[in-house]
């Protein structure tokens, strides 16, 4: 089973990418295949609401989203990380979310996949829960099965990531919950 990790940060090797690397390494130790999408390395232009994806399974905007669509489709679980930018996810991540409507319009291709969100902010209460809510809203709109860290909404971290033991525990608990659920699904 495959877990896709998406970092919505425009910063290379920033906290969000480090968090995705951490959770995917944990998933690999449990035997899962993983793949990464780092938006810092890609260009995803915003949706222009042209409506072409109502009829066609191709978006007319030619950019790196063409490589992301199959990764989203092939994943059994998706974990999304974003820094908090003015109380919500990054514009880069929002562009990916908006452009994913193509997958929804063509047989709800993300439906029943496991989804989880993680967010990092400048303070303990720096907008992480609101950011995760936007991530989870995207997942719900696609019909995904959304999980948190077992007690709350998901991975809620204060930067710098490497110094936040409490937040790191929520990351670890979130990926463990994702892996546990995938293992349960595999048994049925």
PDB file of N, CA and C in Angstrom, residues 44-49 61 63 91 94-96 98-99:
ATOM      1  N   UNK A  44       2.593  24.677  -9.742  1.00  0.00           N
ATOM      2  CA  UNK A  44       1.185  24.357  -9.904  1.00  0.00           C
ATOM      3  C   UNK A  44       0.444  25.690  -9.974  1.00  0.00           C
ATOM      4  N   UNK A  45      -0.038  25.968 -11.148  1.00  0.00           N
ATOM      5  CA  UNK A  45      -0.751  27.235 -11.359  1.00  0.00           C
ATOM      6  C   UNK A  45      -2.164  27.136 -10.793  1.00  0.00           C
ATOM      7  N   UNK A  46      -2.757  28.281 -10.459  1.00  0.00           N
ATOM      8  CA  UNK A  46      -4.120  28.247  -9.916  1.00  0.00           C
ATOM      9  C   UNK A  46      -5.151  27.830 -10.953  1.00  0.00           C
ATOM     10  N   UNK A  47      -6.232  27.250 -10.464  1.00  0.00           N
ATOM     11  CA  UNK A  47      -7.376  26.911 -11.303  1.00  0.00           C
ATOM     12  C   UNK A  47      -7.991  28.201 -11.842  1.00  0.00           C
ATOM     13  N   UNK A  48      -8.452  28.151 -13.093  1.00  0.00           N
ATOM     14  CA  UNK A  48      -9.097  29.330 -13.684  1.00  0.00           C
ATOM     15  C   UNK A  48     -10.599  29.100 -13.896  1.00  0.00           C
ATOM     16  N   UNK A  49     -11.116  28.010 -13.338  1.00  0.00           N
ATOM     17  CA  UNK A  49     -12.547  27.680 -13.412  1.00  0.00           C
ATOM     18  C   UNK A  49     -13.073  27.697 -14.847  1.00  0.00           C
ATOM     19  N   UNK A  61      -4.448  23.442 -18.333  1.00  0.00           N
ATOM     20  CA  UNK A  61      -3.275  24.147 -17.803  1.00  0.00           C
ATOM     21  C   UNK A  61      -2.112  23.160 -17.781  1.00  0.00           C
ATOM     22  N   UNK A  63       1.326  22.232 -16.515  1.00  0.00           N
ATOM     23  CA  UNK A  63       2.332  22.484 -15.481  1.00  0.00           C
ATOM     24  C   UNK A  63       2.576  21.172 -14.745  1.00  0.00           C
ATOM     25  N   UNK A  91      -0.648  29.349  -0.586  1.00  0.00           N
ATOM     26  CA  UNK A  91      -1.309  29.514  -1.888  1.00  0.00           C
ATOM     27  C   UNK A  91      -0.937  28.364  -2.826  1.00  0.00           C
ATOM     28  N   UNK A  94      -3.148  25.475  -1.905  1.00  0.00           N
ATOM     29  CA  UNK A  94      -4.530  25.773  -2.315  1.00  0.00           C
ATOM     30  C   UNK A  94      -4.693  25.589  -3.822  1.00  0.00           C
ATOM     31  N   UNK A  95      -3.675  25.931  -4.596  1.00  0.00           N
ATOM     32  CA  UNK A  95      -3.741  25.716  -6.050  1.00  0.00           C
ATOM     33  C   UNK A  95      -3.870  24.225  -6.360  1.00  0.00           C
ATOM     34  N   UNK A  96      -3.083  23.401  -5.672  1.00  0.00           N
ATOM     35  CA  UNK A  96      -3.184  21.951  -5.863  1.00  0.00           C
ATOM     36  C   UNK A  96      -4.588  21.472  -5.489  1.00  0.00           C
ATOM     37  N   UNK A  98      -7.435  23.128  -5.480  1.00  0.00           N
ATOM     38  CA  UNK A  98      -8.417  23.574  -6.471  1.00  0.00           C
ATOM     39  C   UNK A  98      -8.313  22.775  -7.764  1.00  0.00           C
ATOM     40  N   UNK A  99      -7.116  22.524  -8.196  1.00  0.00           N
ATOM     41  CA  UNK A  99      -6.911  21.794  -9.457  1.00  0.00           C
ATOM     42  C   UNK A  99      -7.295  20.318  -9.340  1.00  0.00           C
TER      43      UNK A  99
END
